[in-house]
Amino acid sequence: MHALLYFLLLLIFISGYLISTADGRGISVFNLFEIPATLHSIEEQEDVAGQFHWWAACTLISLVVLHSAGALKHQLLDKDGLF
C-alpha cells in the first residue's frame, strides 16, 4: 500500500510537470532557479496530462482515506496497539 501511495505521488508530480511545461516555458521555483521544459512537443500534452493528473489524484485521495480508515479500525475496534 505504501509503495502504491508513493508511486501515485510520483505520477502526480510528473503529470503536473507535463501540464505546466506544455507551452514550452520552464517552471520558476521561488525565483531562485528554473526547471526547464524538456518535453513540450507532444500533441495535446496539457489535456492528456491533465486527465491523468486528475484521475491519479482522485485515486490517491481515495487510497489515503481507505488507508486511514484501516488504521483507525485497527486502533479503535481491534485494539491491537497499531499506533
Coordinates of C-alpha atoms in Angstrom, one line a residue:
M1 CA 0.0 0.0 0.0
H2 CA 2.8 2.4 0.9
A3 CA 4.6 1.8 -2.3
L4 CA 1.4 2.4 -4.3
L5 CA 0.8 5.7 -2.5
Y6 CA 4.4 6.9 -3.2
F7 CA 4.1 5.7 -6.8
L8 CA 0.9 7.8 -7.3
L9 CA 2.6 10.8 -5.7
L10 CA 5.4 10.4 -8.3
L11 CA 2.9 10.1 -11.2
I12 CA 1.0 13.2 -10.0
F13 CA 4.3 15.1 -9.8
I14 CA 5.3 14.1 -13.4
S15 CA 1.9 14.8 -14.9
G16 CA 1.9 18.2 -13.2
Y17 CA 5.2 18.9 -14.7
L18 CA 3.9 18.0 -18.1
I19 CA 0.9 20.2 -17.7
S20 CA 3.0 23.2 -16.6
T21 CA 5.6 22.9 -19.3
A22 CA 3.2 22.1 -22.2
D23 CA 3.7 25.6 -23.7
G24 CA 7.5 25.3 -23.7
R25 CA 8.2 27.6 -20.7
G26 CA 10.1 26.3 -17.7
I27 CA 8.9 26.3 -14.1
S28 CA 10.3 29.1 -11.9
V29 CA 11.0 27.9 -8.3
F30 CA 10.6 30.9 -6.0
N31 CA 12.7 33.0 -8.5
L32 CA 15.8 31.0 -7.3
F33 CA 16.1 28.7 -10.3
E34 CA 14.1 27.4 -13.2
I35 CA 13.2 23.8 -14.1
P36 CA 13.5 23.6 -17.9
A37 CA 10.7 22.4 -20.1
T38 CA 12.1 19.2 -21.7
L39 CA 9.0 17.5 -23.1
H40 CA 6.8 20.1 -24.8
S41 CA 6.3 18.8 -28.3
I42 CA 3.7 16.1 -27.6
E43 CA 0.3 16.7 -29.2
E44 CA -2.5 17.7 -26.7
Q45 CA 0.1 17.2 -23.9
E46 CA -1.7 19.5 -21.5
D47 CA -5.1 17.8 -21.9
V48 CA -3.8 14.3 -21.7
A49 CA -1.6 15.0 -18.7
G50 CA -4.4 16.9 -17.1
Q51 CA -6.8 14.0 -17.3
F52 CA -4.1 11.6 -16.0
H53 CA -3.3 14.1 -13.2
W54 CA -7.0 14.3 -12.2
W55 CA -7.5 10.5 -12.0
A56 CA -4.2 9.8 -10.2
A57 CA -5.0 12.5 -7.6
C58 CA -8.6 11.1 -7.1
T59 CA -7.1 7.6 -6.7
L60 CA -4.5 8.8 -4.3
I61 CA -7.1 10.6 -2.2
S62 CA -9.3 7.5 -2.1
L63 CA -6.5 5.3 -1.1
V64 CA -5.4 7.7 1.7
V65 CA -8.9 7.7 3.1
L66 CA -9.1 3.9 3.0
H67 CA -5.7 3.5 4.5
S68 CA -6.6 5.9 7.3
A69 CA -9.9 4.1 7.9
G70 CA -8.0 0.8 8.2
A71 CA -5.6 2.3 10.7
L72 CA -8.5 3.7 12.8
K73 CA -10.2 0.3 12.6
H74 CA -7.1 -1.4 13.9
Q75 CA -6.7 1.1 16.7
L76 CA -10.3 1.5 17.8
L77 CA -12.0 -1.8 17.1
D78 CA -9.3 -4.4 17.1
K79 CA -7.3 -2.6 19.9
D80 CA -4.1 -4.3 18.7
G81 CA -1.8 -1.3 19.5
L82 CA -1.1 -0.3 16.0
F83 CA -0.4 3.3 17.0

